[in-house]
Amino acid sequence: MSETNPAAAAEVAAPHRYTAALAAEIEARWQDFWDAEGTYAAPNPTGDLAGDPELAAKPKKYIMDMFPYPSGAGLHVGHPLGYIATDVFARFQRMTGHNVLHTLGFDAFGLPAEQYAVQTGTHPRVSTEANIKNMQSQLRRLGLGHDKRRSFATIDPDYYKWTQWIFLQIFNSWYDDEAGKARPISELVAQFESGERAVPGHTRAWSELSAAERADVLGEYRLAYASAAPVNWSPGLGTVLANEEVTAEGRSERGNFPVFKAKLRQWNMRITAYADRLLDDLEELDWPEAIKLQQRNWIGRSEGARVDFPIDGENITVFTTRPDTLFGATYMVLAPEHPLVEKFTPGAWPEGTHEVWTGGHATPAEAVAAYCAQAASKSDVERQAEAKDKTGVFTGSYATNPVNGEKVPVFIADYVLMGYGTGAIMAVPAHDSRDFAFARAFELPIVCVVEPTDGRGTDPSTWDDAFVSYDAKIVNSSGDHVSLDGLGVVEAKARVTEWLETEGRGEGTVNFRLRDWLFSRQRYWGEPFPIVYDEEGIAHALPESMLPLELPEVEDYSPRTFDPDDADTQPETPLSRNEDWVNVTLDLGDGPKRYRRETNTMPNWAGSCWYELRYLDPHNDERLVDPEIERYWMGPRPGMPHGGVDLYVGGAEHAVLHLLYARFWSKVLHDLGHVSSAEPFHKLYNQGMIQAYVYRDARGIAVPAAEVEERDGAYWYQGEKVSRLLGKMGKSLKNAVTPDEICAEYGADTLRLYEMAMGPLDVSRPWDTRAVVGQFRLLQRLWRNVVDETTGEVTVVDTEPGEETLRALHKAIDGVRGDLENMRFNTAIAKVTELNNHLTKAGGAVSRSVAEALVLMVAPLAPHIAEELWRKLGHEDSVVHHDFPVADPAYLVDDTVTCVVQIKGKVKARLEVAPSISDEDLEKAALADEKVVAALGGAGIRKVIVRAPKLVNIVPA
């Protein structure tokens, strides 16, 4: 007798069973139906995407995922977690009466495609578009309800035309501090021309300045400007990086290459002008507190004073949060890159210069040059690290302490950064640990000006470290013009700041850690700048009629890279090699002239700074976005004073990159009147990560996870014992599981349910392929409760369900509705499972009303099987826009509840009682219960404590 395949036999016995093959057929068919019917098309109130006015009149919800990058490796099962979650939420919102905009585009500029082009010679556009096509196919298989009419990629010229246009709006704007907003640069020019505003740095009138002089003046105001300044240079990448793209270890976020400080002329965005607004407006956003805290810390607002230390007829300006300690400033330190270093480095050491200050060099110039070269080879993080040995060198110059007239030596040291404050500090070694260590190393005076409260006394020569306190008395701080002695820190700060302002030697001010956003990249695969330079080097904006400025073809896509550790190198851009594109004759309104194009490109963040706006009006080639459409989807409304997207879901890793940049662009566009929303994203939700086990051999190399065997509590690969650690999922770690694999084995609905059921959405969780089958079985039981597996006929009946089933149904409806509204998808699935199991255990045919409600509850989570069952139940409409079930409150109250009866704290009986029972009646029922009577054994009762309806506690006499 031949052996029989059990699975094959089961299929023959039950040809209409819900199997992977049937799931695949159902899912493909409904995906085609949704596309053909435009099921997910969200109508705009006007324009080419206007549609059903009845749907457009409903309350709206704008739900967004963070832009995916179309990787050549495709998706693994960790990638769709957020996409499935937003899809479930969007489907629920449609079923609760909302017009829902949910779509997805692709953030397609950037380094990976360029690096692939360098390696293979394939144009980045070719590989990127192939990756997009593959990713779209994978995402479609998941049944995501996207409005595909609105999708785009940042590499589409008709998209980056508007990225370039926004850049020009920022370039042609300045921040008016008095108005507290951005204004067109033309209004500033008008103020200069009329004399209403003095021209800074010039005694001549605006009309008397040359074109180059005017450009320089405006460059100090423009929100997008080019300047020569210290930048983060990565020779290994061949490009400069923004501060936010440098890791805490001082290396490039991408590639992990060393990053050095170099002085280069680059484009910047004056995001610092918006520092206060970026901080203040966080308060009204519904974001995770951890993300708000990261942004606050990155912006780094601190109040203090600007103090001028006179030196040779000029001033060295410092920012300090502790102006109360000015009398304790015994030396100054400049960052090695400070522009005044060279100016105040004399030809010879002053007489009596301490030998330890010279670094062993014959002249100040030699000492300073050597030290600056040494500092340039270190990252900011390395320079800021707490090191035992402090390094630095005397410049050869002295400044004057403004409060006491003391001469203080000026040093350079790498623990001071040009990127914070003014790049110069007043050193108060008695009350700052780094200054204390430096002063000890260089034998500099240390003066106590804040009275220690720990009993150490006021003689710093006996101290082991600085005394730092914000709640102590000021001492040794009295001069001819101002005295702080005896004051507390707060009072001393106020008094000395007032004196500085009165004397014109400083002022109270606010400082920020935030630096202007470095906006240039020495790459090919990015948006070209719509800027050209004339023969004098003056930057000119291209007119809107010349946009988009498209990327030219080049033979070599790679920027010039260098030895990663060679700091003494300079960028060379791929676009600079295309002479015909770089050097052009253009008529910008004053006749044909020769110009040179900007050969840097924009950073990969540019396209994602505004994509939420393009989704609204994706085919508009006349303006950025139609104002009526933007107000409809994103305008301010009750509870959302700054407007924005209703829900934005993505990873927490973009806290101070994309999110900060997008907020800045939104505020500029709002100030200039182009949008009504001052914030891009009102509610932010960070999903967790799907993790996977990484298995490594003795060499530490990852081995294929699918081929690892578990034996006797250990893990083996090809006969060799391997280690196991939970970590990221990825192709390089050889532990990636693709959604295609799971869809093939179980179907997309099962994958969707499993990812949503793994745990709370905002918590990371480990992937376990073996556990997926649990959700597959849930769908099989659901199918069996509606469809006969043998005949394929619907088995529901039109009779009314029993009382117990009605209670189970309406409790499930109420619970699932609340869970979906609050994105508790795992508990929603648990409630659906509980109801489905109840129906299975009850036996017999399921009532139609119960089956239909169950299918509608499942619809947001597993839409394909829901559509199929809904159609089989005789409905012609789609579940997508059908109303979600509503619970009947009458069935949400239990007929009885269980009351626990305790004697001496131990449970002796359980009573089923009415939820509304009174304390008196519950006490009578408990004392009459036979188990309680037996437990008391005739003993008297001293006290009865009743907490109706759930507890009675009896204390015997």
Short mmCIF file of N, CA and C in Angstrom, two decimals, residues 83-174:
data_model
loop_
_atom_site.label_atom_id
_atom_site.label_comp_id
_atom_site.label_asym_id
_atom_site.label_seq_id
_atom_site.Cartn_x
_atom_site.Cartn_y
_atom_site.Cartn_z
N TYR A 83 4.46 50.02 8.22
CA TYR A 83 3.53 50.16 7.09
C TYR A 83 2.23 49.40 7.35
N ILE A 84 2.35 48.21 7.91
CA ILE A 84 1.15 47.43 8.23
C ILE A 84 0.35 48.15 9.32
N ALA A 85 1.06 48.68 10.32
CA ALA A 85 0.37 49.36 11.42
C ALA A 85 -0.41 50.58 10.92
N THR A 86 0.21 51.39 10.09
CA THR A 86 -0.51 52.57 9.58
C THR A 86 -1.66 52.15 8.68
N ASP A 87 -1.49 51.04 7.96
CA ASP A 87 -2.55 50.54 7.10
C ASP A 87 -3.75 50.09 7.93
N VAL A 88 -3.48 49.36 9.02
CA VAL A 88 -4.57 48.92 9.90
C VAL A 88 -5.30 50.14 10.46
N PHE A 89 -4.53 51.12 10.92
CA PHE A 89 -5.13 52.31 11.52
C PHE A 89 -5.93 53.09 10.47
N ALA A 90 -5.37 53.22 9.26
CA ALA A 90 -6.06 53.95 8.20
C ALA A 90 -7.36 53.25 7.83
N ARG A 91 -7.34 51.93 7.75
CA ARG A 91 -8.57 51.18 7.42
C ARG A 91 -9.63 51.38 8.50
N PHE A 92 -9.18 51.36 9.75
CA PHE A 92 -10.14 51.58 10.84
C PHE A 92 -10.74 52.98 10.74
N GLN A 93 -9.93 53.98 10.42
CA GLN A 93 -10.44 55.35 10.31
C GLN A 93 -11.44 55.47 9.17
N ARG A 94 -11.20 54.77 8.05
CA ARG A 94 -12.18 54.80 6.96
C ARG A 94 -13.51 54.20 7.42
N MET A 95 -13.42 53.14 8.22
CA MET A 95 -14.63 52.45 8.68
C MET A 95 -15.35 53.20 9.80
N THR A 96 -14.71 54.25 10.32
CA THR A 96 -15.35 55.06 11.35
C THR A 96 -15.66 56.47 10.83
N GLY A 97 -15.85 56.57 9.50
CA GLY A 97 -16.40 57.79 8.92
C GLY A 97 -15.43 58.87 8.54
N HIS A 98 -14.19 58.51 8.17
CA HIS A 98 -13.20 59.52 7.81
C HIS A 98 -12.78 59.40 6.34
N ASN A 99 -12.43 60.54 5.77
CA ASN A 99 -11.74 60.58 4.48
C ASN A 99 -10.26 60.46 4.78
N VAL A 100 -9.65 59.36 4.39
CA VAL A 100 -8.30 59.05 4.82
C VAL A 100 -7.31 59.17 3.66
N LEU A 101 -6.29 60.00 3.85
CA LEU A 101 -5.19 60.07 2.90
C LEU A 101 -4.06 59.21 3.44
N HIS A 102 -3.73 58.15 2.70
CA HIS A 102 -2.63 57.27 3.07
C HIS A 102 -1.96 56.82 1.79
N THR A 103 -0.71 57.19 1.64
CA THR A 103 0.01 56.82 0.43
C THR A 103 1.48 56.63 0.77
N LEU A 104 2.29 56.31 -0.20
CA LEU A 104 3.71 56.07 0.06
C LEU A 104 4.53 56.39 -1.18
N GLY A 105 5.59 57.18 -0.97
CA GLY A 105 6.53 57.48 -2.04
C GLY A 105 7.91 56.93 -1.68
N PHE A 106 8.94 57.41 -2.37
CA PHE A 106 10.28 56.85 -2.17
C PHE A 106 11.33 57.95 -2.11
N ASP A 107 12.14 57.87 -1.06
CA ASP A 107 13.23 58.82 -0.83
C ASP A 107 14.45 58.26 -1.56
N ALA A 108 14.65 58.67 -2.80
CA ALA A 108 15.49 57.87 -3.69
C ALA A 108 16.85 58.46 -4.04
N PHE A 109 17.14 59.70 -3.62
CA PHE A 109 18.50 60.19 -3.76
C PHE A 109 19.33 59.65 -2.60
N GLY A 110 20.65 59.68 -2.76
CA GLY A 110 21.47 59.28 -1.63
C GLY A 110 22.63 58.38 -2.00
N LEU A 111 23.41 58.04 -0.98
CA LEU A 111 24.69 57.37 -1.17
C LEU A 111 24.62 55.93 -1.69
N PRO A 112 23.69 55.08 -1.19
CA PRO A 112 23.74 53.67 -1.62
C PRO A 112 23.67 53.48 -3.13
N ALA A 113 22.74 54.19 -3.80
CA ALA A 113 22.62 54.04 -5.25
C ALA A 113 23.87 54.56 -5.95
N GLU A 114 24.45 55.62 -5.42
CA GLU A 114 25.66 56.18 -6.02
C GLU A 114 26.83 55.20 -5.87
N GLN A 115 26.95 54.59 -4.68
CA GLN A 115 28.03 53.63 -4.47
C GLN A 115 27.86 52.41 -5.37
N TYR A 116 26.61 51.99 -5.56
CA TYR A 116 26.35 50.86 -6.47
C TYR A 116 26.74 51.24 -7.90
N ALA A 117 26.46 52.49 -8.27
CA ALA A 117 26.83 52.96 -9.61
C ALA A 117 28.34 52.97 -9.79
N VAL A 118 29.06 53.39 -8.75
CA VAL A 118 30.52 53.41 -8.81
C VAL A 118 31.07 51.99 -9.01
N GLN A 119 30.46 51.03 -8.30
CA GLN A 119 30.95 49.65 -8.37
C GLN A 119 30.61 48.96 -9.68
N THR A 120 29.43 49.27 -10.24
CA THR A 120 28.94 48.50 -11.39
C THR A 120 28.88 49.29 -12.69
N GLY A 121 28.96 50.62 -12.60
CA GLY A 121 28.81 51.41 -13.82
C GLY A 121 27.36 51.62 -14.21
N THR A 122 26.42 51.11 -13.41
CA THR A 122 25.00 51.30 -13.67
C THR A 122 24.58 52.69 -13.20
N HIS A 123 23.85 53.41 -14.05
CA HIS A 123 23.41 54.74 -13.65
C HIS A 123 22.55 54.64 -12.40
N PRO A 124 22.73 55.54 -11.43
CA PRO A 124 21.93 55.46 -10.20
C PRO A 124 20.43 55.46 -10.46
N ARG A 125 19.99 56.18 -11.49
CA ARG A 125 18.56 56.19 -11.77
C ARG A 125 18.07 54.81 -12.18
N VAL A 126 18.86 54.09 -12.97
CA VAL A 126 18.46 52.76 -13.44
C VAL A 126 18.30 51.80 -12.26
N SER A 127 19.32 51.76 -11.40
CA SER A 127 19.26 50.83 -10.26
C SER A 127 18.18 51.26 -9.27
N THR A 128 18.03 52.56 -9.06
CA THR A 128 17.04 53.04 -8.11
C THR A 128 15.62 52.74 -8.58
N GLU A 129 15.35 52.98 -9.85
CA GLU A 129 14.01 52.71 -10.36
C GLU A 129 13.69 51.22 -10.34
N ALA A 130 14.70 50.38 -10.59
CA ALA A 130 14.49 48.93 -10.48
C ALA A 130 14.18 48.54 -9.04
N ASN A 131 14.89 49.16 -8.10
CA ASN A 131 14.64 48.88 -6.68
C ASN A 131 13.23 49.33 -6.26
N ILE A 132 12.81 50.48 -6.78
CA ILE A 132 11.46 50.98 -6.46
C ILE A 132 10.41 50.00 -6.98
N LYS A 133 10.61 49.54 -8.20
CA LYS A 133 9.64 48.60 -8.79
C LYS A 133 9.54 47.33 -7.97
N ASN A 134 10.67 46.81 -7.52
CA ASN A 134 10.68 45.60 -6.70
C ASN A 134 9.99 45.84 -5.37
N MET A 135 10.28 47.00 -4.77
CA MET A 135 9.69 47.31 -3.47
C MET A 135 8.19 47.52 -3.59
N GLN A 136 7.75 48.15 -4.67
CA GLN A 136 6.31 48.34 -4.87
C GLN A 136 5.60 47.00 -4.98
N SER A 137 6.24 46.05 -5.66
CA SER A 137 5.66 44.72 -5.79
C SER A 137 5.54 44.03 -4.44
N GLN A 138 6.60 44.14 -3.61
CA GLN A 138 6.57 43.53 -2.30
C GLN A 138 5.51 44.17 -1.40
N LEU A 139 5.41 45.50 -1.46
CA LEU A 139 4.43 46.21 -0.63
C LEU A 139 3.00 45.92 -1.08
N ARG A 140 2.81 45.82 -2.39
CA ARG A 140 1.47 45.52 -2.91
C ARG A 140 0.98 44.18 -2.40
N ARG A 141 1.88 43.23 -2.29
CA ARG A 141 1.50 41.89 -1.85
C ARG A 141 0.99 41.89 -0.41
N LEU A 142 1.36 42.92 0.35
CA LEU A 142 0.91 43.01 1.74
C LEU A 142 -0.50 43.58 1.86
N GLY A 143 -1.06 44.02 0.73
CA GLY A 143 -2.42 44.54 0.76
C GLY A 143 -2.53 45.91 1.38
N LEU A 144 -1.50 46.73 1.24
CA LEU A 144 -1.53 48.07 1.83
C LEU A 144 -2.47 48.97 1.04
N GLY A 145 -3.32 49.68 1.76
CA GLY A 145 -4.34 50.50 1.12
C GLY A 145 -3.87 51.90 0.80
N HIS A 146 -2.92 52.02 -0.11
CA HIS A 146 -2.36 53.32 -0.47
C HIS A 146 -3.09 53.93 -1.67
N ASP A 147 -3.23 55.23 -1.64
CA ASP A 147 -3.73 55.98 -2.79
C ASP A 147 -2.55 56.12 -3.75
N LYS A 148 -2.48 55.23 -4.73
CA LYS A 148 -1.29 55.16 -5.59
C LYS A 148 -1.19 56.32 -6.55
N ARG A 149 -2.27 57.07 -6.72
CA ARG A 149 -2.21 58.25 -7.60
C ARG A 149 -1.26 59.30 -7.05
N ARG A 150 -1.02 59.24 -5.75
CA ARG A 150 -0.25 60.29 -5.07
C ARG A 150 1.22 59.91 -4.88
N SER A 151 1.61 58.73 -5.29
CA SER A 151 2.98 58.28 -5.04
C SER A 151 3.97 58.96 -5.99
N PHE A 152 5.20 59.10 -5.53
CA PHE A 152 6.27 59.68 -6.35
C PHE A 152 7.60 59.28 -5.74
N ALA A 153 8.66 59.62 -6.42
CA ALA A 153 10.02 59.43 -5.90
C ALA A 153 10.72 60.78 -5.93
N THR A 154 11.60 61.01 -4.98
CA THR A 154 12.29 62.30 -4.90
C THR A 154 13.18 62.55 -6.11
N ILE A 155 13.51 61.49 -6.86
CA ILE A 155 14.37 61.65 -8.04
C ILE A 155 13.60 62.07 -9.27
N ASP A 156 12.26 62.15 -9.19
CA ASP A 156 11.47 62.61 -10.33
C ASP A 156 11.72 64.10 -10.52
N PRO A 157 12.12 64.53 -11.73
CA PRO A 157 12.38 65.95 -11.94
C PRO A 157 11.20 66.85 -11.59
N ASP A 158 9.96 66.36 -11.81
CA ASP A 158 8.82 67.22 -11.49
C ASP A 158 8.59 67.29 -9.98
N TYR A 159 9.27 66.43 -9.21
CA TYR A 159 9.27 66.57 -7.75
C TYR A 159 10.41 67.49 -7.32
N TYR A 160 11.63 67.19 -7.76
CA TYR A 160 12.74 67.99 -7.23
C TYR A 160 12.79 69.39 -7.84
N LYS A 161 11.96 69.63 -8.86
CA LYS A 161 11.76 71.02 -9.29
C LYS A 161 11.31 71.86 -8.10
N TRP A 162 10.41 71.30 -7.29
CA TRP A 162 9.87 72.05 -6.16
C TRP A 162 10.80 72.02 -4.96
N THR A 163 11.63 70.99 -4.85
CA THR A 163 12.69 71.01 -3.83
C THR A 163 13.63 72.18 -4.11
N GLN A 164 14.00 72.33 -5.40
CA GLN A 164 14.85 73.45 -5.79
C GLN A 164 14.14 74.78 -5.58
N TRP A 165 12.85 74.81 -5.88
CA TRP A 165 12.06 76.05 -5.70
C TRP A 165 12.05 76.44 -4.23
N ILE A 166 11.87 75.48 -3.33
CA ILE A 166 11.86 75.78 -1.89
C ILE A 166 13.24 76.30 -1.47
N PHE A 167 14.30 75.68 -1.99
CA PHE A 167 15.64 76.19 -1.67
C PHE A 167 15.74 77.67 -2.04
N LEU A 168 15.21 78.03 -3.19
CA LEU A 168 15.30 79.44 -3.63
C LEU A 168 14.45 80.35 -2.74
N GLN A 169 13.32 79.85 -2.23
CA GLN A 169 12.53 80.67 -1.30
C GLN A 169 13.35 80.94 -0.03
N ILE A 170 14.08 79.91 0.42
CA ILE A 170 14.90 80.07 1.62
C ILE A 170 16.08 80.99 1.33
N PHE A 171 16.70 80.81 0.16
CA PHE A 171 17.82 81.66 -0.26
C PHE A 171 17.38 83.12 -0.35
N ASN A 172 16.18 83.33 -0.83
CA ASN A 172 15.68 84.70 -1.03
C ASN A 172 14.89 85.21 0.18
N SER A 173 15.24 84.70 1.37
CA SER A 173 14.57 85.12 2.60
C SER A 173 15.59 85.47 3.67
N TRP A 174 15.15 86.23 4.65
CA TRP A 174 15.95 86.55 5.83
C TRP A 174 15.03 86.48 7.04
#
